[in-house]
Short mmCIF file of C-alpha atoms and ligand atoms in Angstrom, two decimals:
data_model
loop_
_atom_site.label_atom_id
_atom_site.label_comp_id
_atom_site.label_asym_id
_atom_site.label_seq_id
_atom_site.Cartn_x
_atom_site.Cartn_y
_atom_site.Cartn_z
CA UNK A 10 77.31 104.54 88.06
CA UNK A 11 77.02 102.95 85.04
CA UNK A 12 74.11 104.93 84.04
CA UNK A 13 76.24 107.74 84.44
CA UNK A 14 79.33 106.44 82.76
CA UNK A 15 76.85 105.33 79.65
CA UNK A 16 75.81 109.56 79.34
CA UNK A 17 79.44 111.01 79.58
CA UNK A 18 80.64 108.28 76.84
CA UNK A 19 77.49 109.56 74.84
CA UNK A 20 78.31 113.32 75.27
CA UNK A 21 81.76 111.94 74.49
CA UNK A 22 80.99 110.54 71.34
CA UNK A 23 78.54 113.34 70.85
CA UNK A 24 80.08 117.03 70.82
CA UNK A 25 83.71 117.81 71.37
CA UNK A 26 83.50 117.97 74.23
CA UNK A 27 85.87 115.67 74.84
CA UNK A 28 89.98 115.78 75.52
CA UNK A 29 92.60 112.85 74.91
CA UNK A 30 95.07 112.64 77.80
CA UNK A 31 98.92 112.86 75.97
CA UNK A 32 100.65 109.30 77.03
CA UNK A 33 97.81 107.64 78.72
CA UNK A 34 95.36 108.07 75.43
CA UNK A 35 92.53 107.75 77.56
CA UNK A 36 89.15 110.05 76.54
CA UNK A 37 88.34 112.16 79.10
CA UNK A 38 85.09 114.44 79.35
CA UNK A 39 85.87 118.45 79.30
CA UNK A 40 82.79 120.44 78.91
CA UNK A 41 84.35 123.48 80.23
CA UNK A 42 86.03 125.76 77.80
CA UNK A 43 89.94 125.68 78.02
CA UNK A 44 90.30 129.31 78.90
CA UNK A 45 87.50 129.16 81.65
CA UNK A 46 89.00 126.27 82.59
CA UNK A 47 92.39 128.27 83.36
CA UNK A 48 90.47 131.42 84.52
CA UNK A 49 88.96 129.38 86.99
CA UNK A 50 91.96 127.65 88.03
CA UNK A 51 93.92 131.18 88.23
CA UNK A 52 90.71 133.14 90.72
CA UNK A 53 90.71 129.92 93.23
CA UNK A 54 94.93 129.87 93.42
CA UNK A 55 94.59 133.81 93.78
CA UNK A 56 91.89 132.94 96.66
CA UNK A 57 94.14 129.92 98.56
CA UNK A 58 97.18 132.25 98.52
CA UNK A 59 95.26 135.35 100.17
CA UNK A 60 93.57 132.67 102.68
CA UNK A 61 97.27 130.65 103.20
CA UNK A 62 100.80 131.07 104.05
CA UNK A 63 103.51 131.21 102.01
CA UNK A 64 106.32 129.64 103.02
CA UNK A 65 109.42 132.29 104.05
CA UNK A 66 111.66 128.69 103.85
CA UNK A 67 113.96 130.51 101.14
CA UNK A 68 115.41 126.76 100.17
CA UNK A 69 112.49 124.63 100.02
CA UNK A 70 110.56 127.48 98.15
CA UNK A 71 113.38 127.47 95.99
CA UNK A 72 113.33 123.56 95.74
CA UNK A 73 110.08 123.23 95.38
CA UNK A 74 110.19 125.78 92.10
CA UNK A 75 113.03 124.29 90.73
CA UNK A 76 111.41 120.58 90.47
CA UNK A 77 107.88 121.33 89.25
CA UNK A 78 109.39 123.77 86.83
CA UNK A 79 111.76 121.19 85.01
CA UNK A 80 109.13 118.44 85.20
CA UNK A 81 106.52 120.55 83.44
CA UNK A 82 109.32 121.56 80.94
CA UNK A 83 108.75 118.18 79.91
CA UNK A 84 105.09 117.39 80.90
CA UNK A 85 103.59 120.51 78.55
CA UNK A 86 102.28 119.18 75.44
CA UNK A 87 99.05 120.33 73.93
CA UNK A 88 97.20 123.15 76.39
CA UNK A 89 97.95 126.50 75.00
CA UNK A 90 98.24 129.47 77.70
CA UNK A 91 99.55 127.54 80.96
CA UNK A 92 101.19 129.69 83.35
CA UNK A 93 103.14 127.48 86.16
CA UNK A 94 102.89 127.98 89.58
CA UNK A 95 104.44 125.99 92.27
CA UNK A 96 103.79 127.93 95.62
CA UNK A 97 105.00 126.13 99.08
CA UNK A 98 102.70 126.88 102.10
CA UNK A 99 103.27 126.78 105.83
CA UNK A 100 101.16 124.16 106.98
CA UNK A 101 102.05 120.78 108.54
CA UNK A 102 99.56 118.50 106.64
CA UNK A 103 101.09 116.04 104.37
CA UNK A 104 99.62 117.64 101.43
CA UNK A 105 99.98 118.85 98.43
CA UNK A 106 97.35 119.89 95.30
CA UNK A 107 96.75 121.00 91.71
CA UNK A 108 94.13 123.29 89.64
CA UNK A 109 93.55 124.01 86.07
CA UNK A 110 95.96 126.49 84.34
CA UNK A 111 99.43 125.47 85.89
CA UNK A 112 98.89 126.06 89.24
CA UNK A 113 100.64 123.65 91.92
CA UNK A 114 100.55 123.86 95.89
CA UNK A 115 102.79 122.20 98.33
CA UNK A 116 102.54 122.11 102.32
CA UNK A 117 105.64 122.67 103.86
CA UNK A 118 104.46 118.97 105.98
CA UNK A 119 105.06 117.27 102.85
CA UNK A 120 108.63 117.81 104.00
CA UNK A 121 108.33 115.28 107.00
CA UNK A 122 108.74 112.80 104.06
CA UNK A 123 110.86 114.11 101.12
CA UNK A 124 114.49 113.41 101.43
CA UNK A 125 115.93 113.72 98.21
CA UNK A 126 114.63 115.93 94.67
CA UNK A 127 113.93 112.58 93.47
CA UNK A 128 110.98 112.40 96.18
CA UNK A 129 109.91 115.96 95.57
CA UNK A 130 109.65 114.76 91.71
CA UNK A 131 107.55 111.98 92.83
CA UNK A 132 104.44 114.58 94.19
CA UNK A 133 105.49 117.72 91.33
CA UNK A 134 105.63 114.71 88.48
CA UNK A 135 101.88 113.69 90.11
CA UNK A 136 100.28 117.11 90.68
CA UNK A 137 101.74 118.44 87.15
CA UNK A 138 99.76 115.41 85.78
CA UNK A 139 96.43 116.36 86.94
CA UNK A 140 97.20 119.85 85.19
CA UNK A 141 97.96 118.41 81.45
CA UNK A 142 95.48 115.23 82.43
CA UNK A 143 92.85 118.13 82.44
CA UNK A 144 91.21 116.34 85.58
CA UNK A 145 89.83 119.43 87.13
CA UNK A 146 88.06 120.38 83.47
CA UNK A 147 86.54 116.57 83.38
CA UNK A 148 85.99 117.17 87.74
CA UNK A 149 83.83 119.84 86.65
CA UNK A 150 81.99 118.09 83.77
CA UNK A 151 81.35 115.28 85.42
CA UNK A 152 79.73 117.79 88.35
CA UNK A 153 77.88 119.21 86.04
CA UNK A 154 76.12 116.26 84.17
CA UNK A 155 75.05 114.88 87.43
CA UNK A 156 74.05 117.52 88.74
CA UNK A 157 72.43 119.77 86.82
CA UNK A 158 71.58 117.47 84.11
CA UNK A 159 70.67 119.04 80.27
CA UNK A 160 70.51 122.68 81.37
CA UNK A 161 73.97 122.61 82.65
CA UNK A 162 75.29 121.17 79.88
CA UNK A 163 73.16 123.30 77.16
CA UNK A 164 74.95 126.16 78.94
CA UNK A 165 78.79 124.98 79.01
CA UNK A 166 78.48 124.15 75.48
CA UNK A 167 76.92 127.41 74.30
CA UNK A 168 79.91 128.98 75.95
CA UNK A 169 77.20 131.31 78.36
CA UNK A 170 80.81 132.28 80.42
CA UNK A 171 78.73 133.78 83.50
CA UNK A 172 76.27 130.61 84.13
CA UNK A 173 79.51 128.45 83.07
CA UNK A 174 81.67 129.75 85.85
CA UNK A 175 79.45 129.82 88.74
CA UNK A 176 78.61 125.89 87.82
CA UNK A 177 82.13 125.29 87.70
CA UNK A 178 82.30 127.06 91.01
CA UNK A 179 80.25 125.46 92.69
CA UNK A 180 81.48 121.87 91.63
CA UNK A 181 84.73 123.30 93.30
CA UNK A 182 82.92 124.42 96.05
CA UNK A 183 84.86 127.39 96.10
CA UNK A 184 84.51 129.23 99.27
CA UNK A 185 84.61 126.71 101.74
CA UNK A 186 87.86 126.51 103.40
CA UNK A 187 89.85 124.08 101.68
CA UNK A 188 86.23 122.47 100.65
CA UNK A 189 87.50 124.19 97.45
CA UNK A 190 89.44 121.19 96.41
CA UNK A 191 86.88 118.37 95.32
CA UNK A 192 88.58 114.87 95.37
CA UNK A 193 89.84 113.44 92.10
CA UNK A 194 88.18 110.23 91.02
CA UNK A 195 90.40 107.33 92.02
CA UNK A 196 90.99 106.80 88.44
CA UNK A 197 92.11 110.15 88.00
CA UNK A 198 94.72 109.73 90.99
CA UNK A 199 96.12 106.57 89.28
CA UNK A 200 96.31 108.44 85.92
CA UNK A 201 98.26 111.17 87.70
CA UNK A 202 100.16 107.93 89.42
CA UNK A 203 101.04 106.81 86.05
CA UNK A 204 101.50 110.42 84.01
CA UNK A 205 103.63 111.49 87.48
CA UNK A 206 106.26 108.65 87.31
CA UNK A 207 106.67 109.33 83.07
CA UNK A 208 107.29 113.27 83.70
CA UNK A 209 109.54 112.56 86.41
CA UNK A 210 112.02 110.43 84.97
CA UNK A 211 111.44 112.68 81.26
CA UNK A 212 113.31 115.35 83.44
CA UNK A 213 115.60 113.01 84.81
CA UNK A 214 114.44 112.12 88.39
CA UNK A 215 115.09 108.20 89.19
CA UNK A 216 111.30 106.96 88.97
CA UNK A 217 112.45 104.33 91.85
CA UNK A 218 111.91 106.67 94.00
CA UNK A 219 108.23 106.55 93.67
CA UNK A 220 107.39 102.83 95.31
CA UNK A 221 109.30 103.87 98.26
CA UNK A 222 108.12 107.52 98.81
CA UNK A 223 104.80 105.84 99.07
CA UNK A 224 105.54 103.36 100.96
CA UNK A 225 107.02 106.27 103.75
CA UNK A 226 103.57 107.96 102.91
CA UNK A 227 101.97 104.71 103.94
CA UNK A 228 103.85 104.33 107.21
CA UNK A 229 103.37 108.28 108.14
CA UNK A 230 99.30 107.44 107.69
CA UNK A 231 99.87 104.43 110.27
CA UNK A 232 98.92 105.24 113.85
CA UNK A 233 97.39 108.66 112.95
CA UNK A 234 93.64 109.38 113.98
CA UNK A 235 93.48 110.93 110.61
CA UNK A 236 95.74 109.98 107.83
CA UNK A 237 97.66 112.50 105.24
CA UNK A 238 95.06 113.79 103.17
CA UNK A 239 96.78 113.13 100.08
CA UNK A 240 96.24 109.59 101.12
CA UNK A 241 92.71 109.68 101.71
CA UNK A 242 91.33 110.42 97.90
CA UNK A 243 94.07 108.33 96.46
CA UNK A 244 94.34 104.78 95.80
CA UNK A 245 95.05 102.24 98.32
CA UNK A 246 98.64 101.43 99.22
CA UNK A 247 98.92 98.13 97.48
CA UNK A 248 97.05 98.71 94.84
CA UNK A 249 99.06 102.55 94.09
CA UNK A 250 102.47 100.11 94.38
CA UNK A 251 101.70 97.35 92.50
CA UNK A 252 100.80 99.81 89.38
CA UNK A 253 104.00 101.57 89.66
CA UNK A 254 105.66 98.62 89.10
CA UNK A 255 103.88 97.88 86.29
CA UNK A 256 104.51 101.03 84.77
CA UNK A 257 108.25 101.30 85.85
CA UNK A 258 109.87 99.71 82.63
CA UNK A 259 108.30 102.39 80.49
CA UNK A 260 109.64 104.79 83.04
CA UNK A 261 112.93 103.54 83.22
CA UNK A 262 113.35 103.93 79.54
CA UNK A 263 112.41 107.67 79.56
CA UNK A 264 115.07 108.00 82.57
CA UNK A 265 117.61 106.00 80.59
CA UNK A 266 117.45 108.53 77.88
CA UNK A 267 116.99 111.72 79.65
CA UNK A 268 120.43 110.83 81.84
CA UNK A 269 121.82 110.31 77.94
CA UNK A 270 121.02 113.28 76.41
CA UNK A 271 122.55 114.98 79.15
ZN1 ZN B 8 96.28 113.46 93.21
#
């Protein structure tokens, strides 16, 4: 682990391959060129809607455009060429998911917990975050330094698109059904966490609302064989709250002036 945390600060420091996530300033690895990056994002939504349902809930689908589109209104900062997407699937799972170039999924089982558009900001403000966080770009990356070592990474940086793409691929594991998602890193979830609760209350959804929609996802997870799979890659209940507190003053500003300017 730290062996591997040593190289990707090194390749970091090294080439440019290397993005700074807007509000969090962190450095995060990107070794995948932005537009394969959205080309790949674009082929595997393409895929997941030919595979999945889309909702025929008029409303929710409705809902569920209107949200993600006014929190990436203020979420967009520095990646040229996104083209939003927020598609709502029939599914029951408690789910919901996000891939490079804009493109946003939500199950229509989400809906068990979601009362109010605040909630619904909660999970659009966190998806929309892995989009501008890059963390399917530095997913991929990461994949491909592990795995395949120097060669990999002599090809993503010569910009070889075909050998690029099918590593990329295959750290998606695109094909598999719903394999295709690869779990963010925890830290990547809490980023999102973080990133989530700023665009939310940016386009003037009450960031409160995050702690307890949580908490509901929390209770939902109790007594279940198998808990929501949102829950499963993310970070631990207390651990997810406690941090949301920490970053609600910041939050609470941004809402303060967004319900101004209105
Ligand atoms: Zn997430």
């Amino acid at each position: 682990m730290t062996r591997f945390f040593i190289s990707g600060l090194v390749v970091c420091l090294a080439v440019a391959g290397c993005h700074v996530v807007p509000d969090t300033g962190r450095r995060s690895l990107s070794l995948i060129p932005m537009e394969q990056e959205i080309a790949l994002g674009e082929s595997t939504f393409a895929e997941i809607k030919d595979a999945e349902t889309v909702s025929d809930d008029r409303e929710k689908r409705e809902r569920v455009e209107r949200v993600g589109r006014r929190i990436a209104a203020v979420a967009e900062r520095d990646i040229p060429g996104l083209d939003w997407e927020f598609v709502l699937f029939e599914d029951d799972a408690i789910n919901a998911f996000a891939l490079p170039g804009g493109k946003v999924g939500v199950y229509t089982g989400l809906f068990q917990l979601v009362e109010t558009d605040d909630d619904l900001a909660v999970v659009m403000g966190h998806e929309v975050a892995h989009v501008t966080a890059r963390h399917g770009n530095e997913r991929m990356s990461q994949y491909l330094l592990v795995s395949a070592g120097g060669i990999a990474l002599d090809v993503a940086l010569r910009n070889r698109e075909t050998e690029t793409r099918q590593m990329a691929l295959m750290a998606y594991g695109a094909g598999a059904t719903f394999g295709y998602i690869l779990p963010y890193s925890r830290s990547a979830e809490s980023e999102a966490d973080e990133l989530g609760l700023y665009y939310s209350a940016r386009a003037g959804y009450d960031p409160r609302a995050a702690p307890r929609f949580w908490e509901r996802m929390a209770e939902a997870a109790e007594g279940r064989a198998s808990p929501p799979a949102f829950l499963s890659t993310h970070p631990s209940h207390g651990r997810r709250v406690s941090d949301l507190e920490n970053h609600m003053p910041r939050a609470l500003r941004y809402y303060e002036e967004a319900r101004q300017s209105r």
